[in-house]
mmCIF file of C-alpha atoms in Angstrom:
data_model
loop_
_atom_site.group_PDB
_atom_site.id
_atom_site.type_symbol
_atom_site.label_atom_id
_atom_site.label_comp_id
_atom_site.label_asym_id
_atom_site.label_seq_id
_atom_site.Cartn_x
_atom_site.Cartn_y
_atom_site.Cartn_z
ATOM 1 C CA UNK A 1 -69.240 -19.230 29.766
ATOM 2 C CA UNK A 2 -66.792 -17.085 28.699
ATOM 3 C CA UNK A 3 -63.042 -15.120 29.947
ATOM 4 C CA UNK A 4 -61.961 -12.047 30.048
ATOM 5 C CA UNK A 5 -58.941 -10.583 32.191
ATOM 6 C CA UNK A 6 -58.153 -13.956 32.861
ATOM 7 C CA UNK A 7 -61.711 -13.837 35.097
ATOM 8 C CA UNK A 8 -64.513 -16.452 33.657
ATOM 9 C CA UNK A 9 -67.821 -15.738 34.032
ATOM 10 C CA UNK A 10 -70.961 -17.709 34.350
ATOM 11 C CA UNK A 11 -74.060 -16.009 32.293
ATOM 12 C CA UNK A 12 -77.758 -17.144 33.103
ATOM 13 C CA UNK A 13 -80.887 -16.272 31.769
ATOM 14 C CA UNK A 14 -84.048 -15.717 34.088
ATOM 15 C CA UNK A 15 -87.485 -15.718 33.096
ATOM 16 C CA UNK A 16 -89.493 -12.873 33.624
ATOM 17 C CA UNK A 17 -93.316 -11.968 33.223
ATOM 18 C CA UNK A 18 -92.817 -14.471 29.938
ATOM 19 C CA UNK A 19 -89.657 -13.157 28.643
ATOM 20 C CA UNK A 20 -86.038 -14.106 28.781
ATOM 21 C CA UNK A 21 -83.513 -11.808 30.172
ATOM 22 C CA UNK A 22 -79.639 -12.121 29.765
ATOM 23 C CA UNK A 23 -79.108 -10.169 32.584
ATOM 24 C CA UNK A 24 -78.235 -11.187 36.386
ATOM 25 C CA UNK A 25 -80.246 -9.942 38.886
ATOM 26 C CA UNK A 26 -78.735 -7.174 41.481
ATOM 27 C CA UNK A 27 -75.442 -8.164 43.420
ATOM 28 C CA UNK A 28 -75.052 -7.816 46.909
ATOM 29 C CA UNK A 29 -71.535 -6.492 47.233
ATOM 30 C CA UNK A 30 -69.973 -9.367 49.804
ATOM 31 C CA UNK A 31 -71.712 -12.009 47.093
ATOM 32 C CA UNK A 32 -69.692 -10.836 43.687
ATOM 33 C CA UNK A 33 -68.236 -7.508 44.005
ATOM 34 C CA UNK A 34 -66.075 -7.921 41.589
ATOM 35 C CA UNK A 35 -68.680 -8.967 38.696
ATOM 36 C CA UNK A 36 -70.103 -5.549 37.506
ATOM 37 C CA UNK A 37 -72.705 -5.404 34.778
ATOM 38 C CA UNK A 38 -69.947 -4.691 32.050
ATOM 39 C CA UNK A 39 -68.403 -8.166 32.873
ATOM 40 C CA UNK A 40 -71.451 -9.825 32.772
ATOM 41 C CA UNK A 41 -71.634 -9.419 28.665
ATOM 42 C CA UNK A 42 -70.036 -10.983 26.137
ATOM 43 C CA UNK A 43 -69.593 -7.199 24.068
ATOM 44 C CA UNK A 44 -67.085 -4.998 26.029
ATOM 45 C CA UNK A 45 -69.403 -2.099 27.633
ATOM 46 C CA UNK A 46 -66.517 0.227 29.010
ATOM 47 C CA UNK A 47 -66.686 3.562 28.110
ATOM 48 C CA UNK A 48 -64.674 4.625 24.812
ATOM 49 C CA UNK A 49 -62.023 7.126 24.683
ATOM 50 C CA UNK A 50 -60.810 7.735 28.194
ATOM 51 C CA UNK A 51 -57.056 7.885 29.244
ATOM 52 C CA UNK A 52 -55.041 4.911 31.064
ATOM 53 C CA UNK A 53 -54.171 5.424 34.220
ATOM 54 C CA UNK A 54 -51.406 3.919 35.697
ATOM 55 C CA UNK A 55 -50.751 4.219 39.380
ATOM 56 C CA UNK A 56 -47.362 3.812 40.669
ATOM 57 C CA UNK A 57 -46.788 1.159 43.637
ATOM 58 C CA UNK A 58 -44.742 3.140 46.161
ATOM 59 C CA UNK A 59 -44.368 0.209 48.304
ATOM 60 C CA UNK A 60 -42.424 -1.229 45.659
ATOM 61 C CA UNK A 61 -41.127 1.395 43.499
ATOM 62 C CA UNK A 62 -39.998 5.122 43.606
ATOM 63 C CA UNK A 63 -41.145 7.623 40.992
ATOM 64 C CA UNK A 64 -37.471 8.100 39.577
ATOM 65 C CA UNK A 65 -37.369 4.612 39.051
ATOM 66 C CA UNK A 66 -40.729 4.360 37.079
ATOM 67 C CA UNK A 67 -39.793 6.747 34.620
ATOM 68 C CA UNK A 68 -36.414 5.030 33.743
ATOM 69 C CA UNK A 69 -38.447 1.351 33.506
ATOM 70 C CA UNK A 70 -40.771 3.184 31.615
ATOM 71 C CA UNK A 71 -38.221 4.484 29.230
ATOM 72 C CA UNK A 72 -37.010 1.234 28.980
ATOM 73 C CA UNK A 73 -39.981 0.074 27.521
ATOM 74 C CA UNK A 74 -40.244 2.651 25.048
ATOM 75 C CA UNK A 75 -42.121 5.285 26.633
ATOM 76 C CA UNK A 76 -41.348 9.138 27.608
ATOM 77 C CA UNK A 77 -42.453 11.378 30.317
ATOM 78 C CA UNK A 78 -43.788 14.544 28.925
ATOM 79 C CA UNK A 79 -44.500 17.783 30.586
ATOM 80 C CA UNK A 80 -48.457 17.635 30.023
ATOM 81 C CA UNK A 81 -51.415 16.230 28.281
ATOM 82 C CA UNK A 82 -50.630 18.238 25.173
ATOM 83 C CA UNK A 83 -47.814 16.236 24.061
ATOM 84 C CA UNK A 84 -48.815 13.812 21.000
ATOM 85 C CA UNK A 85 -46.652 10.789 21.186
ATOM 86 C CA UNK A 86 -48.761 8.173 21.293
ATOM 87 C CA UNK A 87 -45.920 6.563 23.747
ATOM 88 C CA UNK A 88 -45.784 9.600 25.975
ATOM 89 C CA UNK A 89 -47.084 10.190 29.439
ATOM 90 C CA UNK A 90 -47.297 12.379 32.049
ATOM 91 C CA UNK A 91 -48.138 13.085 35.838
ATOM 92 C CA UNK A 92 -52.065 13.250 37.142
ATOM 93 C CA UNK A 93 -52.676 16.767 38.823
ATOM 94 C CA UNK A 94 -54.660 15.472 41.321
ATOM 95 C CA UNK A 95 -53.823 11.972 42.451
ATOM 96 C CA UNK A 96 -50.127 11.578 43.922
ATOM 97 C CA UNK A 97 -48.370 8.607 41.572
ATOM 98 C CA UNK A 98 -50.727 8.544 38.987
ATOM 99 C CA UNK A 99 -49.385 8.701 35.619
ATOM 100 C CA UNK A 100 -52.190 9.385 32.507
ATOM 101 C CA UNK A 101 -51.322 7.671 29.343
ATOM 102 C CA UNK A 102 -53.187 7.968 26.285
ATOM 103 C CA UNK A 103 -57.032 6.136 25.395
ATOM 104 C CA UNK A 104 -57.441 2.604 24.502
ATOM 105 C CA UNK A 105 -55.995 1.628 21.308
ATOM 106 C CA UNK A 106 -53.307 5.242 20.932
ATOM 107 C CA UNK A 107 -50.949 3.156 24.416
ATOM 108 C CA UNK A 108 -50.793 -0.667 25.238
ATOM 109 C CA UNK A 109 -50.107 0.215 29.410
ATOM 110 C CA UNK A 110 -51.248 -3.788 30.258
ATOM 111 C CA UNK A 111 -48.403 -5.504 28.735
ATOM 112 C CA UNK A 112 -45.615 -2.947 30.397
ATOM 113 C CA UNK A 113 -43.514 -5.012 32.915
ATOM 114 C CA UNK A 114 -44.193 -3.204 35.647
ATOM 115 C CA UNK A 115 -47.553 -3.995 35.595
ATOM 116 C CA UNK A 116 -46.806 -7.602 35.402
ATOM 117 C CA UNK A 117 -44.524 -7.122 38.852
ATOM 118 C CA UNK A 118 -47.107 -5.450 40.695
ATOM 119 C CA UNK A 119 -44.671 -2.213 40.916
ATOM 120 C CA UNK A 120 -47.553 -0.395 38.893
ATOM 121 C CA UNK A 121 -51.296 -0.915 38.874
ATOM 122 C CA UNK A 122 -53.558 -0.320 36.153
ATOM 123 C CA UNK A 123 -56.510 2.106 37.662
ATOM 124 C CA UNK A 124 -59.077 4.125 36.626
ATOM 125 C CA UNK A 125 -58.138 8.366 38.142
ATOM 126 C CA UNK A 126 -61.658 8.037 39.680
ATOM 127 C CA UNK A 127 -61.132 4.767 41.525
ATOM 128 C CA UNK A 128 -57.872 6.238 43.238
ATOM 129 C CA UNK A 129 -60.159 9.286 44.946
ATOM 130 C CA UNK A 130 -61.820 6.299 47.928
ATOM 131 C CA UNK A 131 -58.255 5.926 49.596
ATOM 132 C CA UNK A 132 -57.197 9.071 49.185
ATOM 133 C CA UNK A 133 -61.011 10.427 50.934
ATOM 134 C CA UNK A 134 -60.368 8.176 53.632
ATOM 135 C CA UNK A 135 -56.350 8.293 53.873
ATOM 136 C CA UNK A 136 -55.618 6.023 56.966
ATOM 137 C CA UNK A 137 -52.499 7.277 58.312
ATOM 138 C CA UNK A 138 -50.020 4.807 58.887
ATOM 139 C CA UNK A 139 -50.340 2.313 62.179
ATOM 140 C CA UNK A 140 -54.148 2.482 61.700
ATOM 141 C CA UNK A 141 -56.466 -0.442 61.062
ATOM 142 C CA UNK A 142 -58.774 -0.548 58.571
ATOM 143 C CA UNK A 143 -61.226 -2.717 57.517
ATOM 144 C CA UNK A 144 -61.711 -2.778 53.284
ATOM 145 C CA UNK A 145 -65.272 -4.298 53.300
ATOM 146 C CA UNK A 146 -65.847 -5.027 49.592
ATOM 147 C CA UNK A 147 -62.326 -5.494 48.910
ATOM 148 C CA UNK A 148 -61.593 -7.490 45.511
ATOM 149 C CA UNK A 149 -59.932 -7.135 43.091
ATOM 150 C CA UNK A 150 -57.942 -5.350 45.525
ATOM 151 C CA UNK A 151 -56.823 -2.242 43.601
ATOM 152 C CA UNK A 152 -58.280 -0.008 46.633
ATOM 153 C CA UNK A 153 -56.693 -2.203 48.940
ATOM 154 C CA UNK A 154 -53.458 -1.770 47.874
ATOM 155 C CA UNK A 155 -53.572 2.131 47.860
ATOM 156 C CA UNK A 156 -54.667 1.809 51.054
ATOM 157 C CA UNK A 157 -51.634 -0.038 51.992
ATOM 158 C CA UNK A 158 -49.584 1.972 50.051
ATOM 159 C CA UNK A 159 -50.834 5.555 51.746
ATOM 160 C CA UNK A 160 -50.518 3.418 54.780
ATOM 161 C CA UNK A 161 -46.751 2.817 54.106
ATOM 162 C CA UNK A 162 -47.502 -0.600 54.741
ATOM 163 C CA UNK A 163 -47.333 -0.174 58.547
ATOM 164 C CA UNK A 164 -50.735 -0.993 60.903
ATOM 165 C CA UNK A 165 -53.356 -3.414 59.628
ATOM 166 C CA UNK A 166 -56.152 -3.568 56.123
ATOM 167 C CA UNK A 167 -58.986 -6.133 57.123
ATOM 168 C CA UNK A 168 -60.080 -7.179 53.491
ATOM 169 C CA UNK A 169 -63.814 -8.609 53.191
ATOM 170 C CA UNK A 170 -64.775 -10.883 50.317
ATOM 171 C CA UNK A 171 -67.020 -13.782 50.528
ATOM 172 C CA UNK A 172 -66.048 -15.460 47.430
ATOM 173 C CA UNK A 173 -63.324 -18.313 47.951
ATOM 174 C CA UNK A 174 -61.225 -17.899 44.454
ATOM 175 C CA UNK A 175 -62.076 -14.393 44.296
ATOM 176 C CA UNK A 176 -60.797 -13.816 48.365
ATOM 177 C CA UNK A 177 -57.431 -16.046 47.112
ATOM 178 C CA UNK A 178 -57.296 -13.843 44.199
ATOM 179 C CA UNK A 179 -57.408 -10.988 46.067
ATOM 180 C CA UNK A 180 -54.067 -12.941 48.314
ATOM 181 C CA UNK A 181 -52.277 -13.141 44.838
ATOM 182 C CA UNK A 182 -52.500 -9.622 44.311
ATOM 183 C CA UNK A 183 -51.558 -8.162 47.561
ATOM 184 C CA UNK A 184 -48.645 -10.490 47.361
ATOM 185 C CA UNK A 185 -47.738 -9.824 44.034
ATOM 186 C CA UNK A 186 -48.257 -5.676 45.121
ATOM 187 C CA UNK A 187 -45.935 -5.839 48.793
ATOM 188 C CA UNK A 188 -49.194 -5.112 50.800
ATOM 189 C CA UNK A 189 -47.834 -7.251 53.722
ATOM 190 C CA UNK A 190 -50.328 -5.724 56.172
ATOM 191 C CA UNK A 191 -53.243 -6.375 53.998
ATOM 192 C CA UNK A 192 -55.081 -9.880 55.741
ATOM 193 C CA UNK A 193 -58.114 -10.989 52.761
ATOM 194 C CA UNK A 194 -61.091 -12.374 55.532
ATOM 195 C CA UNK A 195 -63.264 -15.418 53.303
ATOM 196 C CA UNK A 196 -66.201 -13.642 55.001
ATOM 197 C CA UNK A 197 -69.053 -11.228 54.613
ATOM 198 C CA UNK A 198 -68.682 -8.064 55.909
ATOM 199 C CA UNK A 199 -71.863 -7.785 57.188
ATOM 200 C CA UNK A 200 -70.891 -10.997 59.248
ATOM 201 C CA UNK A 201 -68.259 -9.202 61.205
ATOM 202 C CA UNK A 202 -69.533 -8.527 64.497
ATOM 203 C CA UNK A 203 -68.873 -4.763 65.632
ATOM 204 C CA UNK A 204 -68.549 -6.248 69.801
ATOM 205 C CA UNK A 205 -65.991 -8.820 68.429
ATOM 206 C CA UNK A 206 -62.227 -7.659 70.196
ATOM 207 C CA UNK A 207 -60.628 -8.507 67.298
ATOM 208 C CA UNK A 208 -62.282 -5.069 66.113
ATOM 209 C CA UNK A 209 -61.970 -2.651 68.982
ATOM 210 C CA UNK A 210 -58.769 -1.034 66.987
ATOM 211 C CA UNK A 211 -60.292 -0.342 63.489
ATOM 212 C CA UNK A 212 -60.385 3.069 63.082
ATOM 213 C CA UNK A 213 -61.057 3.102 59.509
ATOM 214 C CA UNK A 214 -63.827 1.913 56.919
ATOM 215 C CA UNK A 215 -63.642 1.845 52.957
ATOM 216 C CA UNK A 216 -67.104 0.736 51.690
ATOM 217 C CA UNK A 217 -67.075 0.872 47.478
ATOM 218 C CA UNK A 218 -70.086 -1.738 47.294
ATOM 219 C CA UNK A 219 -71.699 -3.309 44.341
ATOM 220 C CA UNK A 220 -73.767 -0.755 42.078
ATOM 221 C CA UNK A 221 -75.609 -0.078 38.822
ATOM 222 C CA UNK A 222 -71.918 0.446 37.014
ATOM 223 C CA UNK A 223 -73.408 3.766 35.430
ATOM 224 C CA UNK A 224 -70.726 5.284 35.876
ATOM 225 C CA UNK A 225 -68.520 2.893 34.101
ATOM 226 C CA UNK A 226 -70.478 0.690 31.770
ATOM 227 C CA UNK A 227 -72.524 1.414 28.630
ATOM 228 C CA UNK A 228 -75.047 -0.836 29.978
ATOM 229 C CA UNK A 229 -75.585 -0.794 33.486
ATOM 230 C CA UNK A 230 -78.270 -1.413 35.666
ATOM 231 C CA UNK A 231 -81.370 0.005 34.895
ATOM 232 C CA UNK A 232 -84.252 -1.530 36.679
ATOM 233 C CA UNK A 233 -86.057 -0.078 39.226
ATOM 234 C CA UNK A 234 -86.295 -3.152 41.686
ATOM 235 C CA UNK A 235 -82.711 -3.810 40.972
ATOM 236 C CA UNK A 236 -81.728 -0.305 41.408
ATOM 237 C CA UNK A 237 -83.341 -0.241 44.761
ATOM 238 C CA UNK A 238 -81.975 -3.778 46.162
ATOM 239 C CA UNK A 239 -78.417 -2.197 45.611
ATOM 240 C CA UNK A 240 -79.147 0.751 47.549
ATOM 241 C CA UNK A 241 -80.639 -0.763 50.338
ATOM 242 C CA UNK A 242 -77.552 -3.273 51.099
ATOM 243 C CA UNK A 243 -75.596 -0.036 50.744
ATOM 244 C CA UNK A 244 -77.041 1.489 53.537
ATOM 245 C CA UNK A 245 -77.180 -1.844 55.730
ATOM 246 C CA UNK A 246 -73.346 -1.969 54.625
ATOM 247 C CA UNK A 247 -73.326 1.688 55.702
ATOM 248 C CA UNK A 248 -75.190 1.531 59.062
ATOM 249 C CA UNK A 249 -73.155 -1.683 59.835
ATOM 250 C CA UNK A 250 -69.880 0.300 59.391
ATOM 251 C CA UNK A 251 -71.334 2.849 61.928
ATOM 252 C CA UNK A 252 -71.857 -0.017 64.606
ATOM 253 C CA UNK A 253 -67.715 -0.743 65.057
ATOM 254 C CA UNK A 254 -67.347 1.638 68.473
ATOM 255 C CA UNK A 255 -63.665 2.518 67.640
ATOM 256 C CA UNK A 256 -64.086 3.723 64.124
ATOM 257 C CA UNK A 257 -63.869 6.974 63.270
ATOM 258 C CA UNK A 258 -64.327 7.935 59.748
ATOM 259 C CA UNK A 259 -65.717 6.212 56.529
ATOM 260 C CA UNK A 260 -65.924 6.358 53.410
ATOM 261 C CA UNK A 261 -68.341 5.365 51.053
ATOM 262 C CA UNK A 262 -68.039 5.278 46.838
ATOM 263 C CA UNK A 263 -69.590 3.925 43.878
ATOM 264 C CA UNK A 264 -69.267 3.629 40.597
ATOM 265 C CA UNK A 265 -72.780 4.903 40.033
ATOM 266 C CA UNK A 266 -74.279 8.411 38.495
ATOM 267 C CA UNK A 267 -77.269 7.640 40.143
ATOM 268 C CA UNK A 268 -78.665 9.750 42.938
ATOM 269 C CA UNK A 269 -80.498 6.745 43.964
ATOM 270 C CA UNK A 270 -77.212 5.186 45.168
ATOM 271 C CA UNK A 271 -75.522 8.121 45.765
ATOM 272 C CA UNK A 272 -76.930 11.498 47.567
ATOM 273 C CA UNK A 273 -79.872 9.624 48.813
ATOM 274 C CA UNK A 274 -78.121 6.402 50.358
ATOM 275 C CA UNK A 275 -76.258 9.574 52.428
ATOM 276 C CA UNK A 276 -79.189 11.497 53.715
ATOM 277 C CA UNK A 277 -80.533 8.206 54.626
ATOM 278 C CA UNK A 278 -78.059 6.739 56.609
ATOM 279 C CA UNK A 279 -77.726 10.328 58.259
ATOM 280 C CA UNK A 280 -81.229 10.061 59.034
ATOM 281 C CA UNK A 281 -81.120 6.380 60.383
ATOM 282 C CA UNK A 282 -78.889 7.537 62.823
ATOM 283 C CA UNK A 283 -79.830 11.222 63.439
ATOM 284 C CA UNK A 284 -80.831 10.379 67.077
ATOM 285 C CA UNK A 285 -78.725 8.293 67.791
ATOM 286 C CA UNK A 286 -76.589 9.924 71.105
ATOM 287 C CA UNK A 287 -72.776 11.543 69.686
ATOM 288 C CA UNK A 288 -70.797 8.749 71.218
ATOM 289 C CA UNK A 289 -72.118 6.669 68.055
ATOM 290 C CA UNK A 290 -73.900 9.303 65.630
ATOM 291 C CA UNK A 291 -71.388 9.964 62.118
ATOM 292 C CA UNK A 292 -71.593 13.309 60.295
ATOM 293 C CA UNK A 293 -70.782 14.278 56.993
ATOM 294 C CA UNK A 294 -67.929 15.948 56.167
ATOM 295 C CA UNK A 295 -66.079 17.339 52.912
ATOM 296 C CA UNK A 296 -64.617 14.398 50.934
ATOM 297 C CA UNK A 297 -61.415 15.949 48.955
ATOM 298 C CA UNK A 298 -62.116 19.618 49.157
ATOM 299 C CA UNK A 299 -60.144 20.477 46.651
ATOM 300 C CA UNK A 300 -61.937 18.342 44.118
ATOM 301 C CA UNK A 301 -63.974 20.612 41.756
ATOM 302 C CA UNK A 302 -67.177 18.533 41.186
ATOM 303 C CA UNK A 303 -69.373 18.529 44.482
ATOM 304 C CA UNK A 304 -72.857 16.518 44.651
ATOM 305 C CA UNK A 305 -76.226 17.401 43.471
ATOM 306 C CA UNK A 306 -79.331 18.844 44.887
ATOM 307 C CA UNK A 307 -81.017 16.492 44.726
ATOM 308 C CA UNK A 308 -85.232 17.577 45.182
ATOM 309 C CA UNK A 309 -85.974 14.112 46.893
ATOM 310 C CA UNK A 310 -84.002 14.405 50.093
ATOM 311 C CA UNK A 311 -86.425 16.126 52.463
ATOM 312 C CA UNK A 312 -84.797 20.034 54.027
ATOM 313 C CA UNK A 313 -83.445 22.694 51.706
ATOM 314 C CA UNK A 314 -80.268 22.980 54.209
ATOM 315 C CA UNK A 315 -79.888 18.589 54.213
ATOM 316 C CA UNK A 316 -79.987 18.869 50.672
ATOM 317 C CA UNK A 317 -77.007 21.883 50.429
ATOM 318 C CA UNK A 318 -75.135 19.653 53.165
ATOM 319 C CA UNK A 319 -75.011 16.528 50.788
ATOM 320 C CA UNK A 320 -74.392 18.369 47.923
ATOM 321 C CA UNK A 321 -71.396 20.381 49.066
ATOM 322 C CA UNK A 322 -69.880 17.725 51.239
ATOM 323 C CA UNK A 323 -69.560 14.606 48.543
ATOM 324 C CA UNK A 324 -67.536 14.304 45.103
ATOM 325 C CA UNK A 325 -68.983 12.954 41.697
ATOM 326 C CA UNK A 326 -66.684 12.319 38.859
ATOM 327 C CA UNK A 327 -68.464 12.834 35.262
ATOM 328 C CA UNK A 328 -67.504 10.790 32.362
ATOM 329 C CA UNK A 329 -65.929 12.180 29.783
ATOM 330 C CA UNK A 330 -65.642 16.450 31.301
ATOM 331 C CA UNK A 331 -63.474 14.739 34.014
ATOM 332 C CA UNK A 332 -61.029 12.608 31.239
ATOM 333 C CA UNK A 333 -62.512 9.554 34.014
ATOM 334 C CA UNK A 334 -65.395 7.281 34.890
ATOM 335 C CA UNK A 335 -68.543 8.780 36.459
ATOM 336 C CA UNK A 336 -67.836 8.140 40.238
ATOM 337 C CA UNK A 337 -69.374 9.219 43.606
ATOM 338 C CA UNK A 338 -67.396 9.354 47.079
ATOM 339 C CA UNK A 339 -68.505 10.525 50.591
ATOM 340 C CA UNK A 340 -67.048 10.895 53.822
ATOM 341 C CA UNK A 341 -67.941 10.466 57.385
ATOM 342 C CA UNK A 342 -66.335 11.020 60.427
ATOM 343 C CA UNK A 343 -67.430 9.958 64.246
ATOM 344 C CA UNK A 344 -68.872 13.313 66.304
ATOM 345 C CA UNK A 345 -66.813 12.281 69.045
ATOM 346 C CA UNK A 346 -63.799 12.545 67.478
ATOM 347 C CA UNK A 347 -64.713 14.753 64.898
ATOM 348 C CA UNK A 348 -63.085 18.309 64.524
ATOM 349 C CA UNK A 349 -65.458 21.432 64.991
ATOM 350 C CA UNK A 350 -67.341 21.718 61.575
ATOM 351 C CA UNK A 351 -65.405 23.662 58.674
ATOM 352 C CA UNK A 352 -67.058 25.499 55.936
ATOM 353 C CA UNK A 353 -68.697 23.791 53.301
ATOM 354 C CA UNK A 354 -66.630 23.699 49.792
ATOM 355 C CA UNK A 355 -68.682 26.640 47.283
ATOM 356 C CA UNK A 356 -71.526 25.186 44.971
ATOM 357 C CA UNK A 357 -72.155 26.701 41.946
ATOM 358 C CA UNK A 358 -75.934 28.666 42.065
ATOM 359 C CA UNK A 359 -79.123 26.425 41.146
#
């Protein structure tokens, strides 16, 4: 038993083939999504030497107004990166309201006030890109269906300007009243935590003919993230077949239109090939209910991989192109994957896929 983040955490050891192992078996994300390998160690497994990120709560706090609490506290906006005060920061050029501060250790960003007040949140650059892929506009209905902490949920609220409805999932009693505290603490006022699995909602239920929207960031391997993620085989393929019944299940709500998907994961396993197989699943499925793919953040450099195990040479191009990896450290963030789907129906006629670079 031990804490960390003010979380405490349970560690067993199983037997297996003769030998004792300290680690847990795979998660399913609606049973501990917030419990990734790197919190199930006593060591801390994050990655070294990456910047803080801290992302500015709009819903309860105006850009202006950050940077004169921030210089309150002893800390200066400066023009770029390039600036060597270790209490400097400066804007993100690719996420709106994220500000980059310097690695672990060179800035102390969880002990501002702000943070404490919920008018900033403390988030990895990488975990901002699922909202912004998806970005309900405001009035929608969403459904957040591996929700805690909640960091995700409350940039969904925020994009969302805090008007229309976010359906959060967790099955976990103290981790779905966590998840209350936070949204609270954050003004996400349309944000309702459900002490339910998501996979228990049922798509025919009226209470979900308005969602529109679906964020999916499921438990993974944490490879991405952690310095000693998930590595088995078994385990590796027990996560990526409850993403694609969280996936397919997504699909089943009739009113939704697009989806997102994301991980934490580097693996292709959970990533590119949890894609093509949903898209297969429901390949003949008639257009009233069949998703495609589409370009998640276009204007995001990194696209997918070819990867040589999904079957079709022009498949393989179309998952590539259309999703978005993060890689630790080129991208000054965690390794991250996101994808995007959108309804037929209610799709726009196809645009060009984003430019790969040559094999």
């Amino acid at each position: 038993l031990w804490r960390r983040g003010g979380v405490t955490v349970l560690t067993f050891t199983q037997q297996r083939h003769g030998q004792t192992s300290r680690r847990p078996p795979a998660l399913r994300c609606e049973e501990a999504p917030t419990l990734r390998p790197c919190l199930m160690q006593g060591e801390d497994t994050r990655l070294p030497g990456l910047p803080r990120y801290v992302r500015i709560n709009t819903l309860k706090l105006g850009a202006k107004a950050a940077d004169r609490a921030l210089l309150e506290s002893g800390y200066r906006r400066a023009a770029d990166a390039a600036d060597a005060g270790k209490r400097s920061y400066h804007c993100d050029e690719d996420v709106p309201d994220l500000l980059v501060f310097k690695p672990k250790g060179k800035s102390d960003i969880s002990r501002l006030p702000l943070v404490a007040t919920g008018e900033v949140v403390v988030q990895q650059k990488a975990s901002c890109f699922p909202a912004l892929a998806l970005a309900p506009p405001p009035g929608a209905v969403v459904i957040d269906g591996c929700a805690a902490p909640g960091n995700k949920t409350s940039h969904l609220a925020m994009l969302m300007e805090n008007r229309g409805r976010v359906l959060a999932f967790d099955m976990n009693e103290r981790r779905c009243a966590l998840l209350r505290e936070r949204m609270a603490l954050k003004g996400a006022s349309i944000v309702s935590a459900r002490h339910a699995s998501f996979l228990s909602a049922a798509p025919a239920d009226p209470e979900y003919a308005g969602v529109t929207h679906v964020l999916l960031d499921p438990s993974c391997s944490s490879s991405g993230m952690s310095l000693d993620p998930i590595t088995e085989p078994a385990a590796l393929a027990e996560l990526a077949s409850n993403q694609r019944a969280l996936l397919l299940h997504a699909m089943a709500f009739p009113g939704v239109t697009a989806i997102v998907y994301s991980t934490c994961s580097v693996n292709e396993a959970e990533n590119e090939m949890v894609v093509a197989a949903v898209l297969q699943a429901q390949a003949d499925a008639p257009p009233e209910r069949r998703f495609r793919l589409v370009p998640a953040l276009p204007a995001w450099h990194r696209r997918g991989h070819r990867c040589a195990a999904i079957s079709g040479a022009a498949r393989r191009e179309e998952v590539a192109a259309c999703c978005v990896r993060t890689l630790y450290p080129d991208d000054g963030t965690i390794g991250f994957f996101v994808a995007r789907f959108e309804r037929e129906a209610a799709a726009p006629p196809p645009q060009p896929l984003p430019p790969l670079p040559p094999t």
